[in-house]
GROMACS .gro file of C-alpha atoms in nm:
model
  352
    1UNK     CA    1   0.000   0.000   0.000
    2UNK     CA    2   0.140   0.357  -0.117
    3UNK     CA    3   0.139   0.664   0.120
    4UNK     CA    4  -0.155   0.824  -0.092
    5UNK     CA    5  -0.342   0.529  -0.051
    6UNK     CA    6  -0.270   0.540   0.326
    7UNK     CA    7  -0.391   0.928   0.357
    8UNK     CA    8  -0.718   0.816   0.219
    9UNK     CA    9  -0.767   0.533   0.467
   10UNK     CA   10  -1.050   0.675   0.699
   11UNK     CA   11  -0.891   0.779   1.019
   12UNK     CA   12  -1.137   0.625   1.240
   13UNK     CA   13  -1.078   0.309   1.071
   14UNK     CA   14  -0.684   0.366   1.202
   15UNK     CA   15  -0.762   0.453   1.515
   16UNK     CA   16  -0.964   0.124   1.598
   17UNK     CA   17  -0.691  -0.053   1.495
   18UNK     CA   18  -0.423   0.118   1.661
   19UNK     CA   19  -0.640   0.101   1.962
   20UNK     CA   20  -0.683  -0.284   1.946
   21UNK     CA   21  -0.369  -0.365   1.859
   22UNK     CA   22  -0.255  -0.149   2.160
   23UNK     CA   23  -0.518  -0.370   2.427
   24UNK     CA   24  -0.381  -0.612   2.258
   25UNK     CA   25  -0.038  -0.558   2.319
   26UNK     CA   26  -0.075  -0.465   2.694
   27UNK     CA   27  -0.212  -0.797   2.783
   28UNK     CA   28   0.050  -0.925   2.623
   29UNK     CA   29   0.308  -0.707   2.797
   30UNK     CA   30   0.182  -0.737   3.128
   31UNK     CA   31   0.192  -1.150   3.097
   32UNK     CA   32   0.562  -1.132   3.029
   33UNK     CA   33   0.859  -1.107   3.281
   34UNK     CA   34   1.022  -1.287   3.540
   35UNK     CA   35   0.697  -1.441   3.572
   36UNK     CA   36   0.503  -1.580   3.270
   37UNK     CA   37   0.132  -1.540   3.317
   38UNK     CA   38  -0.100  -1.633   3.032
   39UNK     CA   39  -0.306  -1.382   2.875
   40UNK     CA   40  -0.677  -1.537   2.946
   41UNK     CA   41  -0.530  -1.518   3.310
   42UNK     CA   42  -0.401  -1.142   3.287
   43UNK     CA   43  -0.744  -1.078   3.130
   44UNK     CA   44  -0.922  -1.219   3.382
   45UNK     CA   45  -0.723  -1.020   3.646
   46UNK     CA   46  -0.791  -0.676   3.506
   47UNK     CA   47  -1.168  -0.805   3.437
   48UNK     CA   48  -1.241  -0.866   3.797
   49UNK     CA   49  -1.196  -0.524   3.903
   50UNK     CA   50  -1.406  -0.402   3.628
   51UNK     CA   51  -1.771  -0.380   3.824
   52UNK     CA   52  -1.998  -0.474   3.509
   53UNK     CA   53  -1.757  -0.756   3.475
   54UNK     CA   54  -1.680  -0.911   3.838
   55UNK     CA   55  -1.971  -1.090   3.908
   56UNK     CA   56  -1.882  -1.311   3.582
   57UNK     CA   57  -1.511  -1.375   3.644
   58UNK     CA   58  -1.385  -1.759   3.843
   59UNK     CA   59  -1.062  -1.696   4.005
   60UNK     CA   60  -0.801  -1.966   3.872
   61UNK     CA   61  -0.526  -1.718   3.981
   62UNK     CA   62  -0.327  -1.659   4.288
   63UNK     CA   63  -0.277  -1.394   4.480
   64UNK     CA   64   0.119  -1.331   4.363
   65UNK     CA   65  -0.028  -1.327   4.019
   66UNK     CA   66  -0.250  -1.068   4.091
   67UNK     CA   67  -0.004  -0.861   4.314
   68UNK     CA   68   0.248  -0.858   3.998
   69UNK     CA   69  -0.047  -0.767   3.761
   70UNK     CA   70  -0.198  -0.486   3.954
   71UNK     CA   71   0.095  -0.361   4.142
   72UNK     CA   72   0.373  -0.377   3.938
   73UNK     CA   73   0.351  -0.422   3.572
   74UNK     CA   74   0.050  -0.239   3.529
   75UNK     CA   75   0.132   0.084   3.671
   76UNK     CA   76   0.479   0.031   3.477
   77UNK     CA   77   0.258  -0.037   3.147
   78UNK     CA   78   0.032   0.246   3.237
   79UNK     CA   79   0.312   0.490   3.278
   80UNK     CA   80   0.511   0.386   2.935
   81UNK     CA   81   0.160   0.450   2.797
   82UNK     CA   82   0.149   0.824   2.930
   83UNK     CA   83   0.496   0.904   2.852
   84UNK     CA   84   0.511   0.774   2.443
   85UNK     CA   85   0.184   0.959   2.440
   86UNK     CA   86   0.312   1.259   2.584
   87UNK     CA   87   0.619   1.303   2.390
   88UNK     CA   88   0.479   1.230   2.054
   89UNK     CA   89   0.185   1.444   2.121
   90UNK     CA   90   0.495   1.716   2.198
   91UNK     CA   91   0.697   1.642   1.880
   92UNK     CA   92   0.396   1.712   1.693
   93UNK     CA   93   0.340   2.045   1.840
   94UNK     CA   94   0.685   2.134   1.795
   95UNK     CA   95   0.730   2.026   1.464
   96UNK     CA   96   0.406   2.216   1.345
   97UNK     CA   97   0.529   2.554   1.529
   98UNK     CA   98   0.877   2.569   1.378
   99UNK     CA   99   0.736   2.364   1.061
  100UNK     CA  100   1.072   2.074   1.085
  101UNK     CA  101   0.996   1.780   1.091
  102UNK     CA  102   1.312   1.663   1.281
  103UNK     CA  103   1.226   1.902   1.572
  104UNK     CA  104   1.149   1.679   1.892
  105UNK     CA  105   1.014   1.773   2.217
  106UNK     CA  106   1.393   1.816   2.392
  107UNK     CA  107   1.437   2.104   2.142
  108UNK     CA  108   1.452   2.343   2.370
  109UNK     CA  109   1.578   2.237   2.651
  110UNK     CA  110   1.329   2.062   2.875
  111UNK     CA  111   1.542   1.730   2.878
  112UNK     CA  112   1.882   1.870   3.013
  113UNK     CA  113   1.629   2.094   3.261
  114UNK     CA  114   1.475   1.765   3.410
  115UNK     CA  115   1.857   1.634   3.415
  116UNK     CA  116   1.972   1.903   3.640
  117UNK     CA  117   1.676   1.881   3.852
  118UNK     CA  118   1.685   1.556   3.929
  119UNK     CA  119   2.041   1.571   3.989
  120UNK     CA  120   1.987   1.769   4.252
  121UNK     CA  121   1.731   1.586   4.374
  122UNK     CA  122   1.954   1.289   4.345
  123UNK     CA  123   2.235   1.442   4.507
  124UNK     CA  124   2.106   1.680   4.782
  125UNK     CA  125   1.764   1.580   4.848
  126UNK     CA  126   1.663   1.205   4.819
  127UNK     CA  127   1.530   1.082   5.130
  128UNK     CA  128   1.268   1.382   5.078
  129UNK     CA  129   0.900   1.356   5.044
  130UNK     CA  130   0.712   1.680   4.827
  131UNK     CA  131   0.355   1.656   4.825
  132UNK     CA  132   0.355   1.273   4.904
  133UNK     CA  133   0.583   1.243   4.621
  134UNK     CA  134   0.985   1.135   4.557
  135UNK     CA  135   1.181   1.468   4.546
  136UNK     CA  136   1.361   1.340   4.188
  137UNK     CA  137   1.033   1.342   4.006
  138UNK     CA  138   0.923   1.695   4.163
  139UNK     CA  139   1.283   1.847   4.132
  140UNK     CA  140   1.262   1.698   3.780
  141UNK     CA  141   0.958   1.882   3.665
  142UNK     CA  142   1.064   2.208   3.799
  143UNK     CA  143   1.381   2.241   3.615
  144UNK     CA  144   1.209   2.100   3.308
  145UNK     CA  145   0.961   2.377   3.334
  146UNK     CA  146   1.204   2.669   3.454
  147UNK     CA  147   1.395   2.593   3.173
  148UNK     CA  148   1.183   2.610   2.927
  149UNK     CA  149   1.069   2.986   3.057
  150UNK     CA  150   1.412   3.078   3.052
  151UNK     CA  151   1.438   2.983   2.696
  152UNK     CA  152   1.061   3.110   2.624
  153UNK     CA  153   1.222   3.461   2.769
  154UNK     CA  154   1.548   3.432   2.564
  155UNK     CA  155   1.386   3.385   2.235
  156UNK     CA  156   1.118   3.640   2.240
  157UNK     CA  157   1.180   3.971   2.092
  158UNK     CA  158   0.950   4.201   2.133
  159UNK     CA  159   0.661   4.029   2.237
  160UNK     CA  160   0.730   3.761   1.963
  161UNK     CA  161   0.835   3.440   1.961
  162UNK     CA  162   1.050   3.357   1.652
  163UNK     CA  163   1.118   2.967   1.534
  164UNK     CA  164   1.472   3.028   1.459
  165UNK     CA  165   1.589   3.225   1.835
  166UNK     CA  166   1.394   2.934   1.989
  167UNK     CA  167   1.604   2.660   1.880
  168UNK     CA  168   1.903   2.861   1.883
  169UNK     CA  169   1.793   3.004   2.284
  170UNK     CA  170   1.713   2.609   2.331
  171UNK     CA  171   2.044   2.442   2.238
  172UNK     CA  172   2.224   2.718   2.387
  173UNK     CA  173   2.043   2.643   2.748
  174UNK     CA  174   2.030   2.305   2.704
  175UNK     CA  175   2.439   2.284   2.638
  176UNK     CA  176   2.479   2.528   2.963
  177UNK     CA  177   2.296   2.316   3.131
  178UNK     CA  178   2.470   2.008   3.022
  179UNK     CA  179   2.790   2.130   3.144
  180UNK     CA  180   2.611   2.193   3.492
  181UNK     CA  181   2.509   1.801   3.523
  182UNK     CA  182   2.841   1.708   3.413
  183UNK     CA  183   2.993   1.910   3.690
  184UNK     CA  184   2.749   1.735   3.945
  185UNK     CA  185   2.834   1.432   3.826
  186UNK     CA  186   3.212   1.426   3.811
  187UNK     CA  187   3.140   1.499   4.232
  188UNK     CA  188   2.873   1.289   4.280
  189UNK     CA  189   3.057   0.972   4.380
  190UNK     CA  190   2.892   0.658   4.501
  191UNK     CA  191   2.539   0.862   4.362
  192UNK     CA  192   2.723   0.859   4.013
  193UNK     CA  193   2.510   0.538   3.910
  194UNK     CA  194   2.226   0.659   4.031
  195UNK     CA  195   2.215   1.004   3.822
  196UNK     CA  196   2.338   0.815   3.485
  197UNK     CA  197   2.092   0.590   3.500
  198UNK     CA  198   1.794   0.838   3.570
  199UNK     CA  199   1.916   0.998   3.209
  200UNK     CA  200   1.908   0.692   3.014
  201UNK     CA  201   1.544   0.732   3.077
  202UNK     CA  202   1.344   0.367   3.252
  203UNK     CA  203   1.081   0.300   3.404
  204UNK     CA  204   1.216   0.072   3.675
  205UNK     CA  205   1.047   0.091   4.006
  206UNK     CA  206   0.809   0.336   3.896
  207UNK     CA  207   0.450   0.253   4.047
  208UNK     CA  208   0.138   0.440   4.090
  209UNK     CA  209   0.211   0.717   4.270
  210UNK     CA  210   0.423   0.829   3.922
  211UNK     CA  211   0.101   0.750   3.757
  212UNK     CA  212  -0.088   0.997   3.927
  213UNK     CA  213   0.172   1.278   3.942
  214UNK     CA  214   0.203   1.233   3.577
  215UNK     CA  215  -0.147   1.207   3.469
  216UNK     CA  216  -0.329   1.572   3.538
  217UNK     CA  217  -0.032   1.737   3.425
  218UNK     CA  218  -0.073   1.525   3.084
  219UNK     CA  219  -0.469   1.613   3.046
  220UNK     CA  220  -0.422   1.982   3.078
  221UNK     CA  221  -0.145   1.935   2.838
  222UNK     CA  222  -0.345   1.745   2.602
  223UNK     CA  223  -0.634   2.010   2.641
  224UNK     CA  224  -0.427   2.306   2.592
  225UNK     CA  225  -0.291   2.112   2.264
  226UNK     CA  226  -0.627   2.039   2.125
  227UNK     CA  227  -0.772   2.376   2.149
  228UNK     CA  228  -0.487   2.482   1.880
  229UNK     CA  229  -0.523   2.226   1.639
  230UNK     CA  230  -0.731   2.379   1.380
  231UNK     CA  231  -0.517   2.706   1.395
  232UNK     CA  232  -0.203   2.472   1.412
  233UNK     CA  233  -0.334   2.366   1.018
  234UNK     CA  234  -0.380   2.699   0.879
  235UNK     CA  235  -0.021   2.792   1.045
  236UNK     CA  236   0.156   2.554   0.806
  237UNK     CA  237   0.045   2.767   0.508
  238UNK     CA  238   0.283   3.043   0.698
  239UNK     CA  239   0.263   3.314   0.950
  240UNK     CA  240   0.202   3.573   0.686
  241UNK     CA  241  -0.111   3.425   0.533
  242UNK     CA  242  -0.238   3.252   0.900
  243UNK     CA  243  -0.271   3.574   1.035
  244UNK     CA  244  -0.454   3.791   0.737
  245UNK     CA  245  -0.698   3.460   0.746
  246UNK     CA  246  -0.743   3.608   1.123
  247UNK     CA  247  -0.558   3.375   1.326
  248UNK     CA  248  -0.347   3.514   1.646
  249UNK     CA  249  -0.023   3.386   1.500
  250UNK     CA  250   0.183   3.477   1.862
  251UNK     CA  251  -0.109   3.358   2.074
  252UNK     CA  252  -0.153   3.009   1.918
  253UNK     CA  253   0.236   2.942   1.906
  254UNK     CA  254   0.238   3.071   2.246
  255UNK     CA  255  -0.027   2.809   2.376
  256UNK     CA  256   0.053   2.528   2.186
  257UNK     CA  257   0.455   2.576   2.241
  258UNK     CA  258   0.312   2.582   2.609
  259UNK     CA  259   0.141   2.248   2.593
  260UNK     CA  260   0.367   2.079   2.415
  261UNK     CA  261   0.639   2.157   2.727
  262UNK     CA  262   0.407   2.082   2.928
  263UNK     CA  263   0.360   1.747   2.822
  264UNK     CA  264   0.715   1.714   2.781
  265UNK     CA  265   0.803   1.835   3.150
  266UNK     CA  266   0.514   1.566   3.310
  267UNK     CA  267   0.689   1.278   3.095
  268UNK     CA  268   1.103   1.303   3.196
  269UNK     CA  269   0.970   1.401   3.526
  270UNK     CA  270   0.880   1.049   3.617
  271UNK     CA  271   1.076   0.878   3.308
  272UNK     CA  272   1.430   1.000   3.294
  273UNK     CA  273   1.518   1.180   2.924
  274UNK     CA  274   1.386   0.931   2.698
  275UNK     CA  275   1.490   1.048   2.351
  276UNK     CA  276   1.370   1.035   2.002
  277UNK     CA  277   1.008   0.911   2.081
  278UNK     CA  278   0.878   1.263   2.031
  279UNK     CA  279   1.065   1.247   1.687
  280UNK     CA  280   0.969   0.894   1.531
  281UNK     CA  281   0.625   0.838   1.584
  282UNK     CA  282   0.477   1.178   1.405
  283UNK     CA  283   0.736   1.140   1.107
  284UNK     CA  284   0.566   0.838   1.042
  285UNK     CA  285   0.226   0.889   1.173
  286UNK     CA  286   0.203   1.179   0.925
  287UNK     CA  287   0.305   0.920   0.642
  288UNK     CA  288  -0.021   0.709   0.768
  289UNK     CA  289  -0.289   0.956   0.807
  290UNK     CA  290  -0.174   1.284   0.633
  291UNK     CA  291  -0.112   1.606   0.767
  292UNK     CA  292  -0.444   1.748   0.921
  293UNK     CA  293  -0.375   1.826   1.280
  294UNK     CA  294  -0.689   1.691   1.381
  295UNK     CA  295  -0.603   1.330   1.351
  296UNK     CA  296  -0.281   1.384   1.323
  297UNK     CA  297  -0.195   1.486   1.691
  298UNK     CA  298  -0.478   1.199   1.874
  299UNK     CA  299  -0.328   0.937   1.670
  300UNK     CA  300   0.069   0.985   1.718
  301UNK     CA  301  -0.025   1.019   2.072
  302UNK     CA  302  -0.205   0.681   2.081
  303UNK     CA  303   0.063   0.526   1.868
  304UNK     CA  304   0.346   0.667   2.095
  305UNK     CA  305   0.148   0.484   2.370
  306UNK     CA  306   0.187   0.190   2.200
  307UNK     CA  307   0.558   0.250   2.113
  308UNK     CA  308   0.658   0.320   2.435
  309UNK     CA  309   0.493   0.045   2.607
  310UNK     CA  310   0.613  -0.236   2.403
  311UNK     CA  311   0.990  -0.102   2.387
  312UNK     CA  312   0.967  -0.081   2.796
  313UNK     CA  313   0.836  -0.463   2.795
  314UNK     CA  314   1.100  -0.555   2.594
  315UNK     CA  315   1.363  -0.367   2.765
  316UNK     CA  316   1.249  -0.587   3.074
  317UNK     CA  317   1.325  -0.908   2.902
  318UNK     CA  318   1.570  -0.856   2.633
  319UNK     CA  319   1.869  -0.956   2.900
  320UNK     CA  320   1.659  -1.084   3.155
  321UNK     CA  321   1.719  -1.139   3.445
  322UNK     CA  322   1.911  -0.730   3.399
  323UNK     CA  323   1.696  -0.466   3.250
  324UNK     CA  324   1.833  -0.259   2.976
  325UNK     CA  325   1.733   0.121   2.986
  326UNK     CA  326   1.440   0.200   2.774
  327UNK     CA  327   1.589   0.513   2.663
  328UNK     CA  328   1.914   0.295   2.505
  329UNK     CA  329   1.632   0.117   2.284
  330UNK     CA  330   1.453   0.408   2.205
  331UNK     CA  331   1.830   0.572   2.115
  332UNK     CA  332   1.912   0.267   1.893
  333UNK     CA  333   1.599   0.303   1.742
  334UNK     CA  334   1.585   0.650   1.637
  335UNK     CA  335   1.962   0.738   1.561
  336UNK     CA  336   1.934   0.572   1.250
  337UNK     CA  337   1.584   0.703   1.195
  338UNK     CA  338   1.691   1.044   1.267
  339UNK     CA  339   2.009   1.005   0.961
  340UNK     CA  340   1.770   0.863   0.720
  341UNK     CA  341   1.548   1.257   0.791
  342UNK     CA  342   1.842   1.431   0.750
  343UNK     CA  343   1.922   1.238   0.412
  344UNK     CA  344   1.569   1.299   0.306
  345UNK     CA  345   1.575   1.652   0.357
  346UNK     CA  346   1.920   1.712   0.201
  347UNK     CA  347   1.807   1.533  -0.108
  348UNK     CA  348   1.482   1.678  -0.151
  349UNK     CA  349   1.251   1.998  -0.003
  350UNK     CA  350   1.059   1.810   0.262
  351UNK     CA  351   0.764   2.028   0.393
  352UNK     CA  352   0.485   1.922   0.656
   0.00000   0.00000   0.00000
């Protein structure tokens, strides 16, 4: 099947499958591990707490098997979810604001912000409790979101935001910042492990109080996105001709370069940088479904779900019984993805 062929599938047609293949794949993923558990048994875990579905379920499963369903896998599962979600929901904010398409949601900074927050977490505070919460996560989501004001204030110029002093204000910060973790670490000692692997980006030991810290912080993000989208089309024509059509050019990059961070600063809060997701899954979401923000933006999100999840399952069991950073996967992954862009766009004006 061609790519024009693909634009014309119907998009709710893609989405249903997408969906069920992403069920699908989470019943798988929570039956595999240390611990094989079929999946009629995993479904018949999850159905039980389900009230409409209960009363129907026969327990043929024992309690461990339920403890490593509910308390541990799923949250994990759950959390992979939110983050591939989030950052390809980001990447395809960011791409349609600066109009590149290999522009991904640690563009400007957010990652290395997260890094030097939770190093300091890691370092200075980590037997502290915030708001019921690990101080890495919390310390994590401030610097991702200071950061990304500083270089918000850097690249405006009187009162506008321009696409070219935004990456340039974001790799500047982010290569400050760098330096700044690389300081902390060179002193950091016997913590040394700790902080490299928090930027590899996993999702080991995560559990459900990450869930819920990440999850409000994702729906305002997702709101704030969606309320854009239409605007976010008629952008990609160009600033010139969005704004005689009427549209608040500054105000709608504003907003939607503010959800996008947002999103961004929720996911490395609880996930460690995780790179390239944000870059991948529009790229080739856009090949599927075409450009119209609409669909374009729900469906990378639920794909990046998907993504995410699966590469975290098989990060668990790829070396079992060691677990191999999701964010190394995710890195082997999209290096190679990111040289075939740049070949594309040297050999041929790509536009979005």
């Amino acid at each position: 099947m061609n790519n024009h062929s693909l634009k014309n599938t119907k998009p709710y047609t893609v989405f249903i499958f997408v969906a069920a293949v992403t069920v699908l794949g989470a019943i798988f993923a929570l039956g595999i591990g240390t611990v094989n558990i079929p999946p009629s048994k995993v479904f018949k875990i999850i159905a039980s707490r389900l009230p409409f579905l209960a009363g129907n379920i026969s327990k043929n499963w024992t309690f461990t098997d339920e403890t490593i369903i509910l308390q541990l896998r799923l949250p994990r599962i759950l959390l992979a979810f939110l983050v591939g979600a989030e950052l390809s929901a980001a990447g395809v904010i960011y791409q349609g604001v600066v109009r590149n398409p290999m522009a991904d949601p640690y563009i400007i900074g957010a990652s290395s912000g997260a890094s030097l927050g939770a190093s300091l977490g890691i370092l200075f505070f980590s037997s502290m409790k915030i708001l019921g919460i690990g101080s890495i996560p919390f310390f994590a989501f401030v610097g991702a979101a200071g950061t990304i004001f500083l270089v918000y204030s850097l690249a405006s110029v009187g009162g506008r935001t321009y696409s070219f002093t935004l990456l340039l204000s974001g790799v500047a910060v982010s290569s400050f910042i760098s330096a700044i973790v690389s300081f902390f670490m060179y002193f950091s000692n016997e913590k040394l492990h700790q902080i490299y692997f928090w930027l590899m980006g996993s999702f080991s030991s995560q559990g459900w109080s990450e869930v819920y810290l990440n999850f409000p912080y994702g729906i305002i993000g997702f709101a704030l996105a969606y309320w854009n989208l239409r605007e976010l089309n008629i952008l990609q024509l160009g600033e010139e001709t969005a704004f005689f059509t009427g549209v608040d050019t500054e105000r709608v990059k504003k907003t939607a370069l503010a959800s996008a961070s947002l999103l961004t600063a929720s996911a490395v809060a609880v996930s460690g940088v995780i790179g390239f997701v944000g870059l991948i899954i529009p790229h080739i979401t856009r090949v599927v479904i075409g450009p119209d923000y609409r669909y374009l933006f729900p469906l990378s999100a639920l794909v990046g779900g998907m993504y995410l999840m699966l590469a975290d399952t098989l990060s668990r069991v790829i070396i079992a019984p060691t677990e191999l950073p999701v964010g190394i996967l995710t890195a082997l992954f999209g290096g190679p993805f990111f040289i075939y862009l740049l070949f594309q766009k040297k050999n041929k004006d790509y536009r979005i």
